[in-house]
Short mmCIF file of C-alpha atoms and ligand atoms in Angstrom, two decimals:
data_model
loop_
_atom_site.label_atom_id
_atom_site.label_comp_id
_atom_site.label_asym_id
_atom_site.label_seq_id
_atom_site.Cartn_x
_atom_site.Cartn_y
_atom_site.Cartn_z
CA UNK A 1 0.00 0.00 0.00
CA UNK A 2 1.30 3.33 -0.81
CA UNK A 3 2.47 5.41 1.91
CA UNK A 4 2.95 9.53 1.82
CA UNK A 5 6.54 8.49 0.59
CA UNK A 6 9.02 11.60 -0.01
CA UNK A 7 11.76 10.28 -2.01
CA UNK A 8 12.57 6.73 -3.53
CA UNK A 9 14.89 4.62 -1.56
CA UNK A 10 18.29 3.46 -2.94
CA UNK A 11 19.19 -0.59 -2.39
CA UNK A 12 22.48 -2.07 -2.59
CA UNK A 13 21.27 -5.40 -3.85
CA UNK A 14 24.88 -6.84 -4.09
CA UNK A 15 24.64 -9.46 -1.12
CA UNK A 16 21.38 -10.24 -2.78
CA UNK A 17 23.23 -11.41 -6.34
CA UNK A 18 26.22 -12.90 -4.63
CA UNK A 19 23.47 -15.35 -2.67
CA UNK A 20 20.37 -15.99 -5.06
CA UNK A 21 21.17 -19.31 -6.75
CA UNK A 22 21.81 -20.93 -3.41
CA UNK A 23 18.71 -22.51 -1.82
CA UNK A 24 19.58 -21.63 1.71
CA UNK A 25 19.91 -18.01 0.70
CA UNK A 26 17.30 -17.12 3.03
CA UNK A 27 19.31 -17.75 6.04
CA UNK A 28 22.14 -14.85 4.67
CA UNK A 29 22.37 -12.26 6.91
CA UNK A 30 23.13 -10.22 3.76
CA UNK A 31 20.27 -11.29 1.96
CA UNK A 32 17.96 -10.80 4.66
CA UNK A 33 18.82 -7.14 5.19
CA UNK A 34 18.26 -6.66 1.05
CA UNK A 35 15.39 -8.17 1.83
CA UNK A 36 13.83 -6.53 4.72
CA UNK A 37 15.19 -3.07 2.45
CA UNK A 38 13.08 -4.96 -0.46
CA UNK A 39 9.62 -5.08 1.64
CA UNK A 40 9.90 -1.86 3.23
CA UNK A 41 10.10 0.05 -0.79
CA UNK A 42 7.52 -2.03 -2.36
CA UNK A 43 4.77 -1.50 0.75
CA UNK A 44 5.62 1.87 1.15
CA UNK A 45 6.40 3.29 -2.26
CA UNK A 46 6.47 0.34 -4.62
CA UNK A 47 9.40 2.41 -6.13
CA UNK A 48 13.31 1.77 -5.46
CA UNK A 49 16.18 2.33 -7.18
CA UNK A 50 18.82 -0.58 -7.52
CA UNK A 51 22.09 -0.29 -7.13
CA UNK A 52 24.96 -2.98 -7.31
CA UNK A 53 23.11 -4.75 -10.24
CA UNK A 54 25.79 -6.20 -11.94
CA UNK A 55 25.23 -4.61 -15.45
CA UNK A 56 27.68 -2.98 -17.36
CA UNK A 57 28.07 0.70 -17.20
CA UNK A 58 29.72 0.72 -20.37
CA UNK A 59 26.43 -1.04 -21.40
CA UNK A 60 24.02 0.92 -19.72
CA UNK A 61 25.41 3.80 -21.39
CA UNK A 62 25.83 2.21 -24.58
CA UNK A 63 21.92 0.92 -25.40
CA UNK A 64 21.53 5.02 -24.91
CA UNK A 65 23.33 6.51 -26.94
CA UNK A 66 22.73 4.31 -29.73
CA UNK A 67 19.31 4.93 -29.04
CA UNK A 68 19.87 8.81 -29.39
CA UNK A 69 20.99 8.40 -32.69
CA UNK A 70 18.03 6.73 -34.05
CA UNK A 71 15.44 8.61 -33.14
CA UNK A 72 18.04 11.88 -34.61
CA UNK A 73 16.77 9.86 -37.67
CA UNK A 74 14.19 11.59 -40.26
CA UNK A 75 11.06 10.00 -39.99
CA UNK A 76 11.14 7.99 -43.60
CA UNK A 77 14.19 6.36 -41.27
CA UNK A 78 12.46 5.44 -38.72
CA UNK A 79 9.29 4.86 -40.16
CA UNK A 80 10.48 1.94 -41.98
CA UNK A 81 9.42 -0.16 -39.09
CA UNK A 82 5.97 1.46 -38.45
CA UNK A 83 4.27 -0.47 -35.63
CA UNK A 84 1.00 -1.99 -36.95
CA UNK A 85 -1.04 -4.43 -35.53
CA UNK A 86 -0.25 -6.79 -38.09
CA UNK A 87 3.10 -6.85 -36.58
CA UNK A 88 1.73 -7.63 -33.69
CA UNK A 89 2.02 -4.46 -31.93
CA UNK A 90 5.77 -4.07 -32.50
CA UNK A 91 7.92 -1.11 -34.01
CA UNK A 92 8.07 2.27 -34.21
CA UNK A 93 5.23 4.21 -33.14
CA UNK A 94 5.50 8.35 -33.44
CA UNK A 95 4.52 11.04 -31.27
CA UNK A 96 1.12 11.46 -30.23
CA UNK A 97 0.45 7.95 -31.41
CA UNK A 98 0.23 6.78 -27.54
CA UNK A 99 -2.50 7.07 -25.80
CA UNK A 100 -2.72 7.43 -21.82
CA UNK A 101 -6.34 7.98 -21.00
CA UNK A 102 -7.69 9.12 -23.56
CA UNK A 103 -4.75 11.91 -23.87
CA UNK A 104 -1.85 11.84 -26.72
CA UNK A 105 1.97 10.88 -25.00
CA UNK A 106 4.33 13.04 -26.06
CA UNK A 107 6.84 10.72 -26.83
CA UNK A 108 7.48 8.22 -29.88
CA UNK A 109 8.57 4.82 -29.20
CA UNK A 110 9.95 1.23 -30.35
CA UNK A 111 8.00 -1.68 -28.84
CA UNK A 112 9.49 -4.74 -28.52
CA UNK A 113 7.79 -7.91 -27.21
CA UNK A 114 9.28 -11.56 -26.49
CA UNK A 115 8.48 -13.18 -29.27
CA UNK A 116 5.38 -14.95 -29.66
CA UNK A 117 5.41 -18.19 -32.15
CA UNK A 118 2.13 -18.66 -34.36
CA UNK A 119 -0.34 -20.36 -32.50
CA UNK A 120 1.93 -21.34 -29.13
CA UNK A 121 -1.24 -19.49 -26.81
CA UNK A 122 -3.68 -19.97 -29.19
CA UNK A 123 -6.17 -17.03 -29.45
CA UNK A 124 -4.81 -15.74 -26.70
CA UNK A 125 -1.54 -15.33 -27.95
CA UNK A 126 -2.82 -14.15 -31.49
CA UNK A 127 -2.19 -10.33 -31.48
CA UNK A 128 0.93 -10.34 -30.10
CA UNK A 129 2.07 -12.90 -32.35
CA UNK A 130 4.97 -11.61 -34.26
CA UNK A 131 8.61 -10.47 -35.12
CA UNK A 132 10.75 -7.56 -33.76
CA UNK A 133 11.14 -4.81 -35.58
CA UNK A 134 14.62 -3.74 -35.06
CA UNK A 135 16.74 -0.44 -36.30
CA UNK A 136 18.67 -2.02 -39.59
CA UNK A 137 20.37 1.24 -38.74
CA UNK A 138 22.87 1.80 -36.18
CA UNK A 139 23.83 -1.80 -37.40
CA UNK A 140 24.71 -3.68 -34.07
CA UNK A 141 21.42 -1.88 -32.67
CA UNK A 142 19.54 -5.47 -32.17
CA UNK A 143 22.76 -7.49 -31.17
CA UNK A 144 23.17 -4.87 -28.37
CA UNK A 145 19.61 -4.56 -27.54
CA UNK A 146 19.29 -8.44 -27.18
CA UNK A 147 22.64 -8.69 -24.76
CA UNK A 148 21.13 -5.61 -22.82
CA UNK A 149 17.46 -8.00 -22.66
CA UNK A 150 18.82 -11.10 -21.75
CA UNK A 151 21.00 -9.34 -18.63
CA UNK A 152 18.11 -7.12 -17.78
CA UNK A 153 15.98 -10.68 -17.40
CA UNK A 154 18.32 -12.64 -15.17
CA UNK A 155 18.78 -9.54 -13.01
CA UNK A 156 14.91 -9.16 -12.43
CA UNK A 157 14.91 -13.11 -11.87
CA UNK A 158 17.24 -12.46 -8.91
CA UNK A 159 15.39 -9.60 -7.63
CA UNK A 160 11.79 -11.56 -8.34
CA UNK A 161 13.83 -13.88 -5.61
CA UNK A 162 14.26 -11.34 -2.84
CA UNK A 163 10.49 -9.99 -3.56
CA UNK A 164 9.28 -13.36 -3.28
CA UNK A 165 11.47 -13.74 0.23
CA UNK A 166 9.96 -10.08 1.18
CA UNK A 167 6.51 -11.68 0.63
CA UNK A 168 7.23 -14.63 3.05
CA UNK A 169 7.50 -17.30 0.52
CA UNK A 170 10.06 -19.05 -1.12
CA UNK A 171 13.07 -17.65 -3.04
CA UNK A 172 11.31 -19.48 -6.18
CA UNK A 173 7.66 -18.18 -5.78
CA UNK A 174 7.66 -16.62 -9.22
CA UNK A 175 8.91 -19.09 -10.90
CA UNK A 176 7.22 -22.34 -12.53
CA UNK A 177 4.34 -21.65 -14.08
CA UNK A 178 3.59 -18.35 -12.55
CA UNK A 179 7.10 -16.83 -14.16
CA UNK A 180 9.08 -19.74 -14.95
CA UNK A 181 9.01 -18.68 -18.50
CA UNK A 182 9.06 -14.92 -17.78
CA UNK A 183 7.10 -12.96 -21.02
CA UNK A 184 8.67 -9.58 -21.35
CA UNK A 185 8.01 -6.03 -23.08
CA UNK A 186 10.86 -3.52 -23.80
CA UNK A 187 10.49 0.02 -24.70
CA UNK A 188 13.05 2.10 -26.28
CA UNK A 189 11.53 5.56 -25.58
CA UNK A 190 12.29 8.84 -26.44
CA UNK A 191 10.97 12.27 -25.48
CA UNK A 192 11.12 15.66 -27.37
CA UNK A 193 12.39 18.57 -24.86
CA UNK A 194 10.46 21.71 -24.39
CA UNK A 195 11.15 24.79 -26.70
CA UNK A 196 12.16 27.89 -24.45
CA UNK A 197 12.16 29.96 -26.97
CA UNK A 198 11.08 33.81 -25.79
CA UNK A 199 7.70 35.27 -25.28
CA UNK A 200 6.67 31.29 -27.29
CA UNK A 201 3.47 29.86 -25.19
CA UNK A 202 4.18 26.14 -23.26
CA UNK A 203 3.22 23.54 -25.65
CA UNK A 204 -0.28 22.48 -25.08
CA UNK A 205 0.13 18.93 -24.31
CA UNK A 206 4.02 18.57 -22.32
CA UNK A 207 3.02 15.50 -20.89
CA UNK A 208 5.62 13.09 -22.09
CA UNK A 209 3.44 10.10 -20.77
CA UNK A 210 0.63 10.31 -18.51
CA UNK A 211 -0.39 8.48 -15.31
CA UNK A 212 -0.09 4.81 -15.29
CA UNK A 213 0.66 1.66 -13.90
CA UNK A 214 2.59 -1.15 -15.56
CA UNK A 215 1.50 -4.24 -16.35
CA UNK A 216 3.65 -7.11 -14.88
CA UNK A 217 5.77 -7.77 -12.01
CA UNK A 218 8.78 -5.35 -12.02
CA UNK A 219 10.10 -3.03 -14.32
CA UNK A 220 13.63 -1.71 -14.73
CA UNK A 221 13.95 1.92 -16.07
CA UNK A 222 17.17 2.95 -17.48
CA UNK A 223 16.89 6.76 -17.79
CA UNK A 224 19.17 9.79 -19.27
CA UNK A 225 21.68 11.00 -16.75
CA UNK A 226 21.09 15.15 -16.96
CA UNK A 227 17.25 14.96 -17.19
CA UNK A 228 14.75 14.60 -14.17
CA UNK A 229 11.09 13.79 -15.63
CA UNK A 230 10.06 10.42 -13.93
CA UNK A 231 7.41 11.08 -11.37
CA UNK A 232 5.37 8.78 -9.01
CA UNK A 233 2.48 9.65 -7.19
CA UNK A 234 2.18 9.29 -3.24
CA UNK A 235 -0.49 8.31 -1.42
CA UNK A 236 -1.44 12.53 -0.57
CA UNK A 237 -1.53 12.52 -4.41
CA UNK A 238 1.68 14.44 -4.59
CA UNK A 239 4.08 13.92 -7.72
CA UNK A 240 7.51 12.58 -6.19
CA UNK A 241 10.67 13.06 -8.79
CA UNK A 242 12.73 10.06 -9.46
CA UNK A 243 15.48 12.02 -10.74
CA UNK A 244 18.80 10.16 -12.65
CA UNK A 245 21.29 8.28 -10.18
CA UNK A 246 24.60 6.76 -11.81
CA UNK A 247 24.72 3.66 -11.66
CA UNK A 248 21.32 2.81 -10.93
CA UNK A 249 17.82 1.62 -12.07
CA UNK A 250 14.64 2.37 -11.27
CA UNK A 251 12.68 -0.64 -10.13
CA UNK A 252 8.81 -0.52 -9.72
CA UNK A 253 5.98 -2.81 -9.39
CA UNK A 254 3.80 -4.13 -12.01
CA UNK A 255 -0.10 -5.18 -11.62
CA UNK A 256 0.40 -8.83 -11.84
CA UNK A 257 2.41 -7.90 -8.64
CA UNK A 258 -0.08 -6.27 -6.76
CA UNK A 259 -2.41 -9.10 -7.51
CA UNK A 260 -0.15 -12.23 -6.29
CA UNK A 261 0.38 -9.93 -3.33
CA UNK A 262 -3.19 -9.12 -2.65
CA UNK A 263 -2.20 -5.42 -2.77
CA UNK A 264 0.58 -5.14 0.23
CA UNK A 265 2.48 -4.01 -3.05
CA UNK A 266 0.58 -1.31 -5.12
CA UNK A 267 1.47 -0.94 -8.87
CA UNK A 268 2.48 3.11 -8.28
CA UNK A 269 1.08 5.64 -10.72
CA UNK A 270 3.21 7.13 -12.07
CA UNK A 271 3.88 9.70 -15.60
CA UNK A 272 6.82 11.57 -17.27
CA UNK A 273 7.01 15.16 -17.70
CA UNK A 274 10.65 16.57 -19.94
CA UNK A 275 10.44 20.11 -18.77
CA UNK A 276 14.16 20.30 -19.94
CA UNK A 277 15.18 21.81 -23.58
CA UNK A 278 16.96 18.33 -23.55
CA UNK A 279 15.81 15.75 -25.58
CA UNK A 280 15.43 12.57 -22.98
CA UNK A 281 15.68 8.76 -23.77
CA UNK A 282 14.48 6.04 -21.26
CA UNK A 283 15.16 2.22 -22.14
CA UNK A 284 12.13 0.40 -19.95
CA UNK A 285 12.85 -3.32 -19.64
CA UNK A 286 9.40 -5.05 -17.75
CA UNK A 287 9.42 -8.58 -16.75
CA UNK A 288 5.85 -10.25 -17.07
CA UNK A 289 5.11 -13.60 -15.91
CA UNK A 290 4.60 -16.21 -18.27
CA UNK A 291 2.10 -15.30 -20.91
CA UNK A 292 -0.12 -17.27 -20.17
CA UNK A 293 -0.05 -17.25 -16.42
CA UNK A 294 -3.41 -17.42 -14.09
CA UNK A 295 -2.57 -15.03 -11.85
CA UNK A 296 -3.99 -15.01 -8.29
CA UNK A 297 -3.39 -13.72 -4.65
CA UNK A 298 -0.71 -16.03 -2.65
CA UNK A 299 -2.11 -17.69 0.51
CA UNK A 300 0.86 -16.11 2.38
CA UNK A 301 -0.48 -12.75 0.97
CA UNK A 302 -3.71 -13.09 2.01
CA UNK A 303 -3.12 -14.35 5.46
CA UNK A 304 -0.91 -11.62 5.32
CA UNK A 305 -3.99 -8.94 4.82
CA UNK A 306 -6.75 -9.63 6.69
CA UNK A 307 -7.54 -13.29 5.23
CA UNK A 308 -9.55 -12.33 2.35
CA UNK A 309 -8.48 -12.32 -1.30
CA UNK A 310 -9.03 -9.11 -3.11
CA UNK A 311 -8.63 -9.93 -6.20
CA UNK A 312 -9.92 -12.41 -8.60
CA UNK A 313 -7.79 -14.00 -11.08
CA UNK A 314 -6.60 -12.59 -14.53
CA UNK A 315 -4.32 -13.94 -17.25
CA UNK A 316 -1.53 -11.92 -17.79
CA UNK A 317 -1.67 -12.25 -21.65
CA UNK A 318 -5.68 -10.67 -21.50
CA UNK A 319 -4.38 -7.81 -19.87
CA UNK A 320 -1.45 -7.15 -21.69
CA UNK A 321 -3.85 -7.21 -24.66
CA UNK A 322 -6.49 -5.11 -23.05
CA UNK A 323 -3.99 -2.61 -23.26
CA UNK A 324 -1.77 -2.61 -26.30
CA UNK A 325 -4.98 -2.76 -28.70
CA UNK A 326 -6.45 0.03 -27.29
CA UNK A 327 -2.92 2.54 -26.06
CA UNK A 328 -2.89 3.05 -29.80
CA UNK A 329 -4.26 5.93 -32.37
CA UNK A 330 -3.11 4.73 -35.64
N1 HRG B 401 4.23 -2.07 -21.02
C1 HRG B 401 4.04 -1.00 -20.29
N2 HRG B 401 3.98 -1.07 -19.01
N3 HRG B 401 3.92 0.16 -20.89
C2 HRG B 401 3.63 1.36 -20.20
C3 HRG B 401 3.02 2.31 -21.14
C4 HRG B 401 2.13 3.26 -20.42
C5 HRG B 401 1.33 4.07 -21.34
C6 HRG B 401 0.16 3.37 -21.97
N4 HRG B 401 -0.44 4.23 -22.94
C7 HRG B 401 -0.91 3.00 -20.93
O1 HRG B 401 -1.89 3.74 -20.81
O2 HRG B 401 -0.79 1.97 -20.28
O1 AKG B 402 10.44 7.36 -19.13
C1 AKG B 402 10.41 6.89 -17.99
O2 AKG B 402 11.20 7.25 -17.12
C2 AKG B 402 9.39 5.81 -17.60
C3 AKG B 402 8.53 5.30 -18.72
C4 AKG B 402 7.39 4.46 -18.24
O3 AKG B 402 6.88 4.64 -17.16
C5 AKG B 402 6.86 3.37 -19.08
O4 AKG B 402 7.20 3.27 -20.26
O5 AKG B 402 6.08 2.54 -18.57
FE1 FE2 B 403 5.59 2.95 -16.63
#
């Protein structure tokens, strides 16, 4: 549940990492304090940042930059792979094309989606069915992007396994067939900066992406260094910065979260706002369950609050297709 938080706590999650493939790693004193760090974030802010993550700086930096210079692209660049819903809701998608209740985002995008063979979910698994779309252009763009996925998806394994300690269970709660065969969604974002031009009126829409919660378990938010536009809403209703740190990501809850914890972790709204003349980039990595997951409250979450589920059970795949057919103007 959110609290009134004022800032985002940091978490070393190194004793964490050094720990997680050993079964008795709940007995670590390290692990434990991660832990304990772990709970306290996701039931009072379910923000944090990470730190001690084991990726790459040089990396980090790296799926940036690269990313900077594509969207520099013209359009006719980048439109050459246009996100349609043939293509299963993957590509390129321009500014405005977003929606966030019922508002344009001011941001363009490149949606990426683990990929989805024909007919492995059956109907459920039918709009999402298709391939990447990937730059041609910076040329190592996907080889990069792929490294960058495949270490973003072990580290949110490892940190799945200190959540799922938080929660009371076992290390491997989310794994199996809840998120054994963890779906994911990666967004290579990018927003315009304001013009400050003299005496030239605000733009009339400067929201970069409105309020929202995401849609999984935990995303990992790899932001521009100079630019502070994140912001997550408190419990007072009060937008909190999550401002750049070096060296870090942003972690926060997804809904599939809240609902296996019967809502001791929220899914935090939350939007982005570039007041800077800065053109920002954010690289969102979110780890889903499996796709086809029944998701439901844990019995150590209910007992936990009060006895009674709150929640019935959804299929991750419905709502992730709730809300990519209908986030889109086209
Ligand atoms: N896969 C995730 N979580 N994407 C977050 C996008 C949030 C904006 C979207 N228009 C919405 O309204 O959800
Ligand atoms: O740009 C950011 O910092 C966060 C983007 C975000 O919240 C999202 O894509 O779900
Ligand atoms: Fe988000």
């Amino acid at each position: 549940m959110a609290t009134d938080f004022k800032s985002i706590p940091i978490i070393d999650i190194t004793s964490l990492l050094s720990k997680c493939d050993d079964p008795k790693m709940a007995e670590d004193p390290g692990v434990s304090n991660v832990v304990k760090q772990l709970d306290q974030a996701c039931r009072e802010a379910g923000f944090f940042y990470v730190r001690g993550h084991g990726i790459p700086a040089s990396l980090i930096k790296e799926v940036k930059n690269i990313t900077h210079t594509f969207f520099d692209f013209p359009y006719e660049e980048k439109l050459k792979i246009k996100m349609t819903p043939a293509a299963g809701y993957r590509g390129y998608q321009r500014i405005g094309e977003n929606i966030t209740k019922g508002i344009p985002d001011m941001h363009e995008a490149i949606d990426c989606y683990k990929e989805i063979k024909q007919g492995m979910y059956g109907s459920l698994g039918k709009p999402m069915e298709g391939c990447n779309q990937w730059p041609l252009n910076p040329p190592n763009y996907k080889s990069l992007m792929e490294d960058y996925i495949s270490l973003c998806t072990d580290l949110s394994r490892n940190i799945m396994r200190g959540i799922a300690l938080a929660l009371g269970g076992s290390p491997y709660e989310f794994e199996g067939e809840r998120a054994g065969d963890p779906f994911w969604v990666f967004r290579i974002i990018g927003y315009p900066g304001v013009s400050v031009a003299n005496g030239q009126e605000q733009p009339e829409n400067d929201v970069g992406c409105g309020a929202h919660t995401d849609y999984g378990l935990l995303t990992l938010v790899n932001q521009d260094d100079d630019i502070t536009a994140l912001q997550v809403r408190n419990m007072s209703g009060e937008w909190i910065s999550a401002p750049p740190i070096p060296g870090t990501f942003v972690c926060n809850i997804g809904d599939m979260l809240k609902l296996f914890s019967n809502g001791l972790y929220e899914s935090t709204l939350h939007r982005v706002i570039n007041s800077s003349p800065k053109y920002r980039v954010c690289i969102a990595y979110f780890y889903e369950t499996n796709y086809d997951a029944a998701v439901e409250p844990l019995d150590i979450c209910v007992q936990r609050t009060g006895g009674t589920a709150k929640f019935g059970r959804a299929v991750y795949g419905e709502h992730l297709v709730s809300k990519v057919t209908t986030n889109f103007v086209m």
